[in-house]
XYZ file of C-alpha atoms in Angstrom:
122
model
C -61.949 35.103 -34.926
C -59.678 36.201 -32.337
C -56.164 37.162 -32.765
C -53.235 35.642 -30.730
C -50.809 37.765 -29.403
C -47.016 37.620 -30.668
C -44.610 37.132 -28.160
C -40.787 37.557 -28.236
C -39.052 39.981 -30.166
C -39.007 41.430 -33.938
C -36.528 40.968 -36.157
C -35.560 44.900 -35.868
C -35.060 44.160 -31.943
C -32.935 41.077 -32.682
C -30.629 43.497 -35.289
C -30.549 46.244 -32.840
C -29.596 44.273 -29.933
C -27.180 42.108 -31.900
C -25.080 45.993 -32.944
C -25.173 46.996 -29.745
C -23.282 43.498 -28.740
C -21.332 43.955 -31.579
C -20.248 47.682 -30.385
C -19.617 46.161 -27.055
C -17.390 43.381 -27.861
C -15.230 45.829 -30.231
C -14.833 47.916 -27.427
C -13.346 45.158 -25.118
C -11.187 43.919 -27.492
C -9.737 47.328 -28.333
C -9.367 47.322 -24.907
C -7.986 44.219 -24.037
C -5.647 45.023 -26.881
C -4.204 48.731 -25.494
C -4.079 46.721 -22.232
C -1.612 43.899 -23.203
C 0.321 46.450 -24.995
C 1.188 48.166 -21.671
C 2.282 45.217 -20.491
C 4.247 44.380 -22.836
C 6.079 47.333 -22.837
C 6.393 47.245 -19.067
C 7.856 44.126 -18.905
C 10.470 45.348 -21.638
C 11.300 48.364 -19.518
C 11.433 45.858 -16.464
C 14.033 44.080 -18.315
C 16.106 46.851 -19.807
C 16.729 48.092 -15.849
C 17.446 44.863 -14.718
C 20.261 44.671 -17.318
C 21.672 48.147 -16.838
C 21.455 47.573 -13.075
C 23.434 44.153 -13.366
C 25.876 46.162 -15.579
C 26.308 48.787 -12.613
C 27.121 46.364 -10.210
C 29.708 44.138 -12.587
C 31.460 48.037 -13.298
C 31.414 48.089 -9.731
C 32.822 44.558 -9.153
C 35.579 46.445 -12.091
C 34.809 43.706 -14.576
C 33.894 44.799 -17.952
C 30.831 45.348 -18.666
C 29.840 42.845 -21.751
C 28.318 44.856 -24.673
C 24.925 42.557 -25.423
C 23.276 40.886 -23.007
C 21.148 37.865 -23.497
C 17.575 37.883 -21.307
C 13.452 37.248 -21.258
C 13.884 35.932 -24.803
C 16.017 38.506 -26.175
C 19.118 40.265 -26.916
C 20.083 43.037 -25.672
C 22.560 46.146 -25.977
C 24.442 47.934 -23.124
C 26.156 51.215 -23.830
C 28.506 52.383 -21.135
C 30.262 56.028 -21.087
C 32.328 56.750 -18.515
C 33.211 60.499 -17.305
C 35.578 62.202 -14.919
C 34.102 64.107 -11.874
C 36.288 65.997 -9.286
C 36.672 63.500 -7.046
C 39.476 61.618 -9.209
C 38.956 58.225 -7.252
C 34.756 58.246 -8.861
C 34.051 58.066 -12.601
C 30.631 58.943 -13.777
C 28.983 56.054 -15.663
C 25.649 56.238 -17.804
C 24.679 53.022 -18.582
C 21.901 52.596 -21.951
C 20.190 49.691 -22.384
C 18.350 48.937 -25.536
C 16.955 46.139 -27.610
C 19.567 44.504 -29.871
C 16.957 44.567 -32.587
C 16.154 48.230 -32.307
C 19.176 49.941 -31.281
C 18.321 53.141 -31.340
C 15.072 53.055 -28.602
C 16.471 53.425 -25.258
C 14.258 51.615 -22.849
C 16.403 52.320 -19.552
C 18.939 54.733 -18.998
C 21.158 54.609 -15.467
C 23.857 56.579 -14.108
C 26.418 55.642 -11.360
C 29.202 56.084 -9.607
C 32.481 53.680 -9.727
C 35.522 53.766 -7.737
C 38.762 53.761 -9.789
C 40.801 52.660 -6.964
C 38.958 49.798 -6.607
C 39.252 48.395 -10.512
C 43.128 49.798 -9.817
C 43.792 47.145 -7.397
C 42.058 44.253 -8.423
């Protein structure tokens, strides 16, 4: 009597290959993961100097500067100190922008320059 061959695979090679897919997809999930992450906390960064660069230019405009800030689904908070520099028409002004919900992470940080005569006369 003669003996047929076997073909396809064992069940060890069906276990082995189905660990090293298992492996495989863990990795790209973990990365996949890290990677949304980043952009995540890109976009918040994005945000945080669009608001403190909006807040620059109203100080500019010598408006106020309003203290929370409402943008990309979120509230935010703007800290503003002001400082003298030797030119007495310019006031330093560092501008902090953080999440309203997490006050004390600093996502963007500015400093400019506004001219007192200019909030003087208007």
């Amino acid at each position: 009597m003669k003996r047929l061959e076997q073909s396809g695979f064992s069940l060890i090679e069906t276990l082995v290959a189905m660990a090293v897919l298992a492996v495989s997809a863990t990795a790209i999930l973990s990365a996949t993961e890290t990677h949304t992450h980043t952009v995540s906390a890109v976009t918040e960064r994005t945000l945080a100097r669009w608001i403190a660069q909006n807040s620059l230019v109203v100080l500019e405009q010598g408006r106020q500067a309003e203290a929370t800030v409402q943008m990309g689904r979120g509230e935010w908070q703007v800290r503003v100190a002001r400082s003298d520099t030797v030119d007495p028409d310019l006031q330093r002004v560092d501008i902090a922008v953080a999440r309203l919900s997490a006050a004390n992470v600093v996502l963007a940080r500015l400093t400019g320059f506004v001219d007192v005569t200019r909030e003087a006369v208007e």
